[in-house]
XYZ file of C-alpha atoms in Angstrom:
449
model
C 80.652 110.813 28.946
C 80.913 107.250 30.633
C 77.226 106.034 31.359
C 75.997 104.214 34.295
C 73.330 102.041 34.297
C 71.494 99.571 36.567
C 72.923 96.068 35.785
C 70.592 93.378 34.441
C 70.314 90.136 36.353
C 72.929 87.712 35.435
C 72.777 84.305 36.713
C 75.268 82.021 36.537
C 75.854 77.792 37.091
C 79.378 77.037 37.607
C 80.493 73.737 36.716
C 84.049 72.193 38.143
C 87.235 73.152 35.973
C 88.270 70.357 33.699
C 91.846 71.464 33.356
C 94.339 73.026 35.199
C 94.073 77.221 35.023
C 97.210 78.871 33.535
C 98.496 82.176 32.115
C 99.632 85.606 33.449
C 96.808 88.390 33.893
C 96.658 91.762 35.140
C 93.302 92.776 37.439
C 91.515 96.042 37.279
C 93.093 98.788 39.346
C 92.808 99.208 43.042
C 89.246 100.281 44.338
C 90.286 102.135 47.301
C 92.815 104.079 45.401
C 90.602 104.914 42.364
C 87.998 106.209 44.874
C 90.630 108.447 46.552
C 92.486 109.289 43.264
C 89.563 111.024 41.729
C 88.471 112.686 45.096
C 91.650 113.924 46.057
C 92.602 115.335 42.383
C 89.034 117.035 42.595
C 90.221 118.994 45.695
C 93.692 119.909 44.399
C 95.027 122.942 42.384
C 95.603 121.951 38.654
C 95.154 118.829 36.308
C 95.925 115.364 37.439
C 96.375 112.566 35.017
C 95.504 109.050 36.616
C 96.229 105.807 35.226
C 95.053 101.979 35.905
C 91.653 103.454 37.424
C 89.282 100.921 37.922
C 86.431 101.592 35.702
C 83.831 99.616 37.746
C 80.415 101.037 38.435
C 81.322 101.852 42.000
C 84.527 103.930 40.971
C 82.231 105.782 37.914
C 79.648 106.929 40.710
C 82.693 108.570 42.326
C 83.854 110.101 38.842
C 80.097 111.536 38.426
C 79.866 112.869 41.913
C 83.304 114.860 41.686
C 81.910 116.289 38.355
C 78.688 117.103 39.861
C 80.734 119.268 42.460
C 82.389 121.232 39.967
C 85.490 119.421 39.160
C 86.233 118.468 35.411
C 86.823 114.775 35.038
C 87.240 113.433 31.743
C 87.969 109.620 30.284
C 91.002 109.925 27.730
C 91.583 106.490 26.988
C 90.873 102.873 28.780
C 91.863 103.111 32.518
C 93.332 106.734 31.766
C 91.533 110.130 33.461
C 92.325 113.464 33.648
C 90.808 115.768 36.721
C 91.257 119.649 36.937
C 90.713 120.237 40.340
C 88.382 123.099 41.982
C 90.981 123.421 44.593
C 90.446 122.849 48.555
C 87.142 124.580 49.978
C 85.946 125.466 46.428
C 83.424 122.733 45.403
C 80.410 123.944 44.083
C 76.834 122.736 45.365
C 75.287 119.855 43.005
C 72.184 120.623 40.936
C 70.815 117.217 41.855
C 71.160 114.047 44.355
C 74.340 112.532 44.273
C 73.966 108.671 43.518
C 76.725 106.732 44.839
C 75.048 103.504 43.592
C 76.424 100.302 45.818
C 79.494 102.064 46.762
C 80.083 102.311 50.661
C 83.651 103.489 50.427
C 82.565 106.581 48.022
C 79.523 107.480 50.190
C 81.449 107.285 53.608
C 84.706 109.223 52.532
C 82.546 111.895 50.566
C 80.741 112.367 53.385
C 83.777 114.034 55.035
C 84.485 116.301 52.294
C 80.705 117.391 51.858
C 80.647 117.977 55.474
C 83.705 120.537 55.420
C 82.463 122.526 52.756
C 79.833 125.242 52.891
C 77.116 123.519 50.456
C 74.219 121.461 50.815
C 73.955 118.016 49.343
C 71.924 115.056 49.169
C 73.350 111.311 48.596
C 71.708 107.967 48.010
C 72.412 104.604 46.646
C 71.011 101.255 45.366
C 68.943 99.030 47.749
C 71.894 97.702 49.022
C 73.721 100.715 50.154
C 70.580 102.563 51.458
C 70.234 99.630 54.030
C 74.014 100.224 55.069
C 74.855 102.070 58.420
C 76.024 105.960 58.183
C 75.876 106.887 61.884
C 79.241 105.582 62.322
C 80.359 108.644 59.955
C 78.099 110.968 60.747
C 78.308 111.111 64.524
C 82.187 112.107 64.394
C 81.576 114.377 61.448
C 78.924 116.388 63.391
C 81.443 117.704 65.644
C 82.702 119.794 62.392
C 79.572 121.580 62.878
C 77.996 119.721 59.816
C 74.330 119.101 60.078
C 73.005 115.213 58.797
C 69.383 114.275 58.169
C 68.828 110.587 57.299
C 66.506 107.909 57.630
C 65.994 105.928 60.815
C 69.270 104.268 61.759
C 71.487 106.734 60.149
C 70.551 104.954 56.668
C 70.625 107.003 52.973
C 69.215 108.736 51.816
C 71.422 111.730 53.505
C 71.104 115.224 53.332
C 74.319 117.234 54.447
C 74.358 120.686 55.320
C 78.194 121.630 55.235
C 80.248 124.401 56.659
C 82.865 126.367 55.058
C 84.484 126.816 58.252
C 84.489 123.663 60.053
C 85.941 122.806 63.151
C 88.778 120.282 63.368
C 88.514 116.810 64.919
C 89.703 114.552 67.475
C 88.342 111.181 67.543
C 89.168 107.851 68.377
C 87.661 105.110 66.495
C 85.864 102.696 68.238
C 86.434 99.795 66.084
C 89.141 99.588 63.173
C 87.525 101.443 59.937
C 89.479 102.644 57.064
C 86.462 104.483 55.742
C 85.692 106.304 59.034
C 89.397 107.463 59.575
C 89.521 108.553 55.760
C 85.963 110.732 56.333
C 87.666 112.325 59.579
C 90.583 113.182 57.929
C 88.943 114.432 54.607
C 86.886 116.742 56.638
C 90.088 117.858 58.580
C 91.643 118.886 55.361
C 89.527 122.177 55.208
C 89.480 122.821 58.835
C 91.869 125.384 60.619
C 94.127 123.234 63.005
C 95.159 120.223 63.311
C 92.814 117.294 63.019
C 93.913 113.924 65.143
C 92.569 110.348 64.750
C 93.289 107.434 67.156
C 92.736 103.821 65.383
C 93.192 100.637 67.999
C 94.346 98.481 64.880
C 96.224 99.812 61.831
C 93.888 100.216 58.894
C 94.526 100.652 54.992
C 96.576 103.737 54.622
C 96.226 104.712 51.170
C 94.042 107.944 52.305
C 97.634 108.818 54.440
C 99.819 107.970 51.532
C 97.610 109.777 48.980
C 97.529 112.911 50.985
C 101.181 113.307 51.293
C 101.486 112.467 47.449
C 99.333 115.755 46.956
C 101.109 117.877 49.431
C 99.342 117.618 52.774
C 100.972 117.160 56.178
C 100.133 113.904 57.694
C 102.059 112.125 60.557
C 101.791 108.963 62.067
C 102.902 107.627 65.514
C 102.429 104.390 67.131
C 99.720 103.905 69.865
C 99.612 101.002 72.066
C 99.590 97.394 70.850
C 99.102 97.613 67.117
C 97.297 101.154 66.908
C 97.999 104.333 65.383
C 97.538 107.917 65.784
C 97.206 109.886 62.567
C 97.718 113.970 62.620
C 96.858 116.110 59.589
C 97.682 119.713 59.730
C 94.516 121.527 57.927
C 93.955 123.740 54.886
C 97.194 122.218 52.981
C 97.789 123.380 49.627
C 96.651 120.557 47.551
C 98.795 120.579 44.219
C 97.848 118.131 41.410
C 100.279 115.311 41.002
C 99.866 112.218 38.756
C 98.540 108.877 39.895
C 99.100 105.197 38.774
C 96.804 103.011 40.355
C 98.121 99.681 41.091
C 96.165 96.598 40.731
C 93.752 95.831 43.448
C 94.729 92.726 45.735
C 91.374 92.387 46.657
C 90.543 91.332 43.159
C 94.015 89.687 42.732
C 92.621 87.445 45.294
C 89.886 85.496 43.694
C 92.295 84.476 40.717
C 95.003 83.478 43.041
C 92.575 81.604 45.048
C 91.149 79.633 42.015
C 94.985 78.995 40.892
C 95.514 77.437 44.243
C 92.431 75.137 44.327
C 92.436 73.673 40.650
C 94.676 70.600 40.790
C 97.585 71.460 38.477
C 97.081 75.187 38.134
C 99.685 77.827 37.854
C 98.723 81.566 37.381
C 100.814 84.942 37.640
C 98.684 88.268 38.291
C 101.033 90.958 37.352
C 101.298 94.473 39.262
C 99.284 93.828 42.535
C 99.561 96.567 45.133
C 101.222 95.057 48.144
C 100.518 97.662 50.701
C 101.214 95.918 53.755
C 97.995 96.835 55.432
C 96.426 95.229 52.491
C 98.398 91.845 52.555
C 96.868 90.054 55.130
C 95.267 87.645 52.845
C 98.672 86.747 51.254
C 100.007 86.282 54.668
C 97.585 83.825 55.777
C 97.631 81.680 52.434
C 101.242 81.201 52.877
C 100.701 79.983 56.643
C 97.998 77.652 55.033
C 100.721 75.796 52.920
C 100.053 78.209 49.928
C 102.518 78.131 46.963
C 102.672 82.064 46.496
C 105.427 83.432 44.994
C 106.392 87.182 44.918
C 108.513 88.530 41.826
C 109.244 91.801 39.910
C 108.919 94.154 43.334
C 108.684 97.835 42.940
C 107.090 100.949 43.898
C 104.388 102.935 41.976
C 102.678 106.294 42.643
C 104.152 105.703 46.451
C 102.484 102.085 46.824
C 104.253 98.882 46.635
C 103.732 96.593 43.807
C 104.810 93.190 42.311
C 103.811 90.082 40.539
C 102.200 87.277 42.341
C 102.296 83.633 41.108
C 99.812 80.926 42.919
C 100.321 77.272 42.453
C 98.049 74.802 43.335
C 98.968 72.268 46.042
C 97.725 70.876 49.504
C 96.209 73.368 52.048
C 95.801 72.861 55.551
C 93.449 74.881 58.232
C 94.823 78.019 60.171
C 93.947 80.365 62.918
C 93.820 83.620 61.863
C 94.163 86.321 64.814
C 91.392 89.327 64.956
C 94.179 91.972 64.899
C 94.447 90.853 61.069
C 91.102 91.522 60.077
C 91.439 95.070 58.866
C 94.442 94.073 56.461
C 91.965 91.499 54.622
C 88.594 92.245 55.521
C 87.305 92.056 52.137
C 89.047 89.059 51.482
C 86.992 86.665 54.238
C 84.514 85.444 51.716
C 87.047 84.054 49.547
C 89.240 82.960 52.207
C 86.245 80.803 53.570
C 86.430 79.214 50.413
C 89.779 78.251 50.339
C 89.351 77.050 54.054
C 86.409 74.810 52.750
C 89.107 72.940 50.725
C 91.865 72.744 53.174
C 92.658 69.804 55.470
C 91.073 70.623 58.969
C 89.493 73.366 60.891
C 90.229 76.906 60.256
C 89.028 80.106 63.010
C 88.678 83.333 61.540
C 88.548 85.709 64.741
C 86.902 89.269 64.977
C 84.655 89.709 61.882
C 82.298 92.105 63.297
C 83.299 94.490 60.577
C 81.740 92.025 57.824
C 78.439 92.320 59.306
C 78.063 95.853 57.931
C 79.265 95.666 54.444
C 77.675 95.637 51.016
C 75.616 92.746 52.672
C 75.706 91.280 56.376
C 78.826 89.708 54.565
C 79.539 87.174 57.707
C 75.983 85.474 57.573
C 76.123 85.443 53.578
C 79.385 84.015 53.605
C 78.073 80.941 56.000
C 74.841 80.764 54.061
C 77.229 80.261 51.012
C 79.066 77.464 52.435
C 76.352 75.810 54.011
C 74.189 75.392 51.005
C 77.275 73.840 49.646
C 77.774 71.131 51.797
C 80.456 72.802 54.211
C 80.103 72.651 57.840
C 80.576 76.114 59.186
C 79.501 77.878 62.654
C 79.780 81.407 64.233
C 80.677 81.558 67.616
C 80.500 85.685 68.560
C 82.387 87.163 65.768
C 84.542 84.314 64.528
C 83.759 81.895 61.783
C 84.686 78.340 61.837
C 85.249 76.433 58.904
C 85.738 72.790 58.935
C 87.605 71.923 55.735
C 87.289 68.683 53.341
C 90.975 68.255 52.234
C 89.293 68.214 48.956
C 86.301 69.256 46.719
C 83.183 70.508 48.580
C 79.979 68.749 47.921
C 78.400 71.924 45.874
C 75.037 71.688 44.314
C 73.661 74.858 46.040
C 72.149 78.095 44.871
C 74.186 80.988 46.553
C 72.133 84.124 47.024
C 74.657 86.882 46.554
C 72.484 89.788 47.919
C 73.698 92.418 45.675
C 77.240 91.561 47.000
C 80.180 91.586 44.292
C 82.658 89.670 46.558
C 79.979 86.993 47.423
C 79.278 86.193 43.905
C 82.978 85.849 42.945
C 83.711 83.798 45.806
C 80.732 81.459 44.747
C 82.281 81.488 41.190
C 85.465 79.982 42.523
C 83.945 77.387 44.926
C 82.058 76.032 42.009
C 85.201 75.644 40.146
C 86.302 72.984 42.219
C 82.933 71.520 43.761
C 81.707 67.954 43.179
C 78.363 69.093 41.818
C 77.384 72.558 39.969
C 77.126 75.416 41.972
C 74.322 78.039 40.949
C 74.631 81.803 41.493
C 71.662 83.802 41.512
C 73.063 86.956 40.280
C 76.797 87.912 38.881
C 75.669 91.647 37.720
C 77.225 93.331 40.751
C 80.689 91.816 40.213
C 81.022 95.067 37.688
C 80.998 97.311 40.910
C 84.603 96.182 41.472
C 85.869 93.842 38.909
C 84.605 94.454 35.108
C 85.730 91.704 32.958
C 85.866 88.901 35.665
C 84.335 86.169 34.058
C 86.192 86.585 30.656
C 89.209 86.895 32.908
C 88.577 83.904 34.386
C 87.963 82.085 31.021
C 91.289 83.372 29.692
C 93.021 81.441 32.240
C 90.905 78.131 31.330
C 87.768 78.891 33.957
C 85.069 77.629 31.198
C 82.392 79.755 32.582
C 79.257 80.305 30.750
C 76.544 82.997 31.765
């Protein structure tokens, strides 16, 4: 059985790359899809084979949780797993607390599943996750009849008294959030009747795609300017089906950004997931003048996939509309690093969701840039970055706040800074991108932990 241990601190000093980055690599599997593959397979009848599963700590926490809830979850080879599901409504009560580590996605999605099963459970997590809000999920889920008890502000640990016969939900999201949407839909799986979710802006639809893959009836209709209505018919017969997990576009972002910034570089990332609700970063980079080439397009497991090649060249500032934020919410820290090197100002609008990520990712990104000599401001929920048109000064210490994406963004910044950039801890990178340092070194980054 795979083990999960708290990572030891790994500080890193990043020196500017001395040669261009080059090569063709594959990034780990998509984290969002990996979580869902394990959860939905556990709820389905029969045995599901999963290939390309991300084996970072976040996903391993989900595997352990589904095992504790009665599913048989076995790793058969690197990235290859077999899950024998319990069937919808048949999860067993766990013997112990479910520790979700650093994974907000796992905690929020699992809340929907646990609320709609007649069992008692308790979830906790690491210091970062225990500080993140859960009321945005537990408030709508309470309408199923489930009861939640938590620390002040809805923070973990969270005790859940689920109901075997949950009421179907009709909920309008106050802000765009794929995690809250998914939690409500997952609660609706075990409810008789129709569950309906309205979202003001379309968010990543991996939950809808994969529910259909396992046999659920899910319909989507447009709502207003860019919104959607998702309708789920409750109590479907979920049947095991194999899942091929594509490469994570959020992980590919760091490799591609480094290639765009280090002079003379050309790097290909193979097999990247290209779900249109996840590719806002790639659209934005092209608007900045990035030479980003797509090849070998295909469909795998119901998701579009392709190879992306990034070629270094001059970039300019950009104004990113708020409605694009849901399609690139995890990529703003690395986009801010790219903008710091571009010519002219950039403005990223509507970033309120960044305040409730692994850290307050908005303030942490601002601090990352400011400590390395970049002019950056926050006006309301907008971030304004003044690009240098070349190497940033660097020389600062980045406090990652237990946030894997900040650590990787700081690493990329250091590769193109005039002075060395210190990163206080890179251990948490493994939550989403195990082997990140080795992969970057394979294309010429020269990183030494």
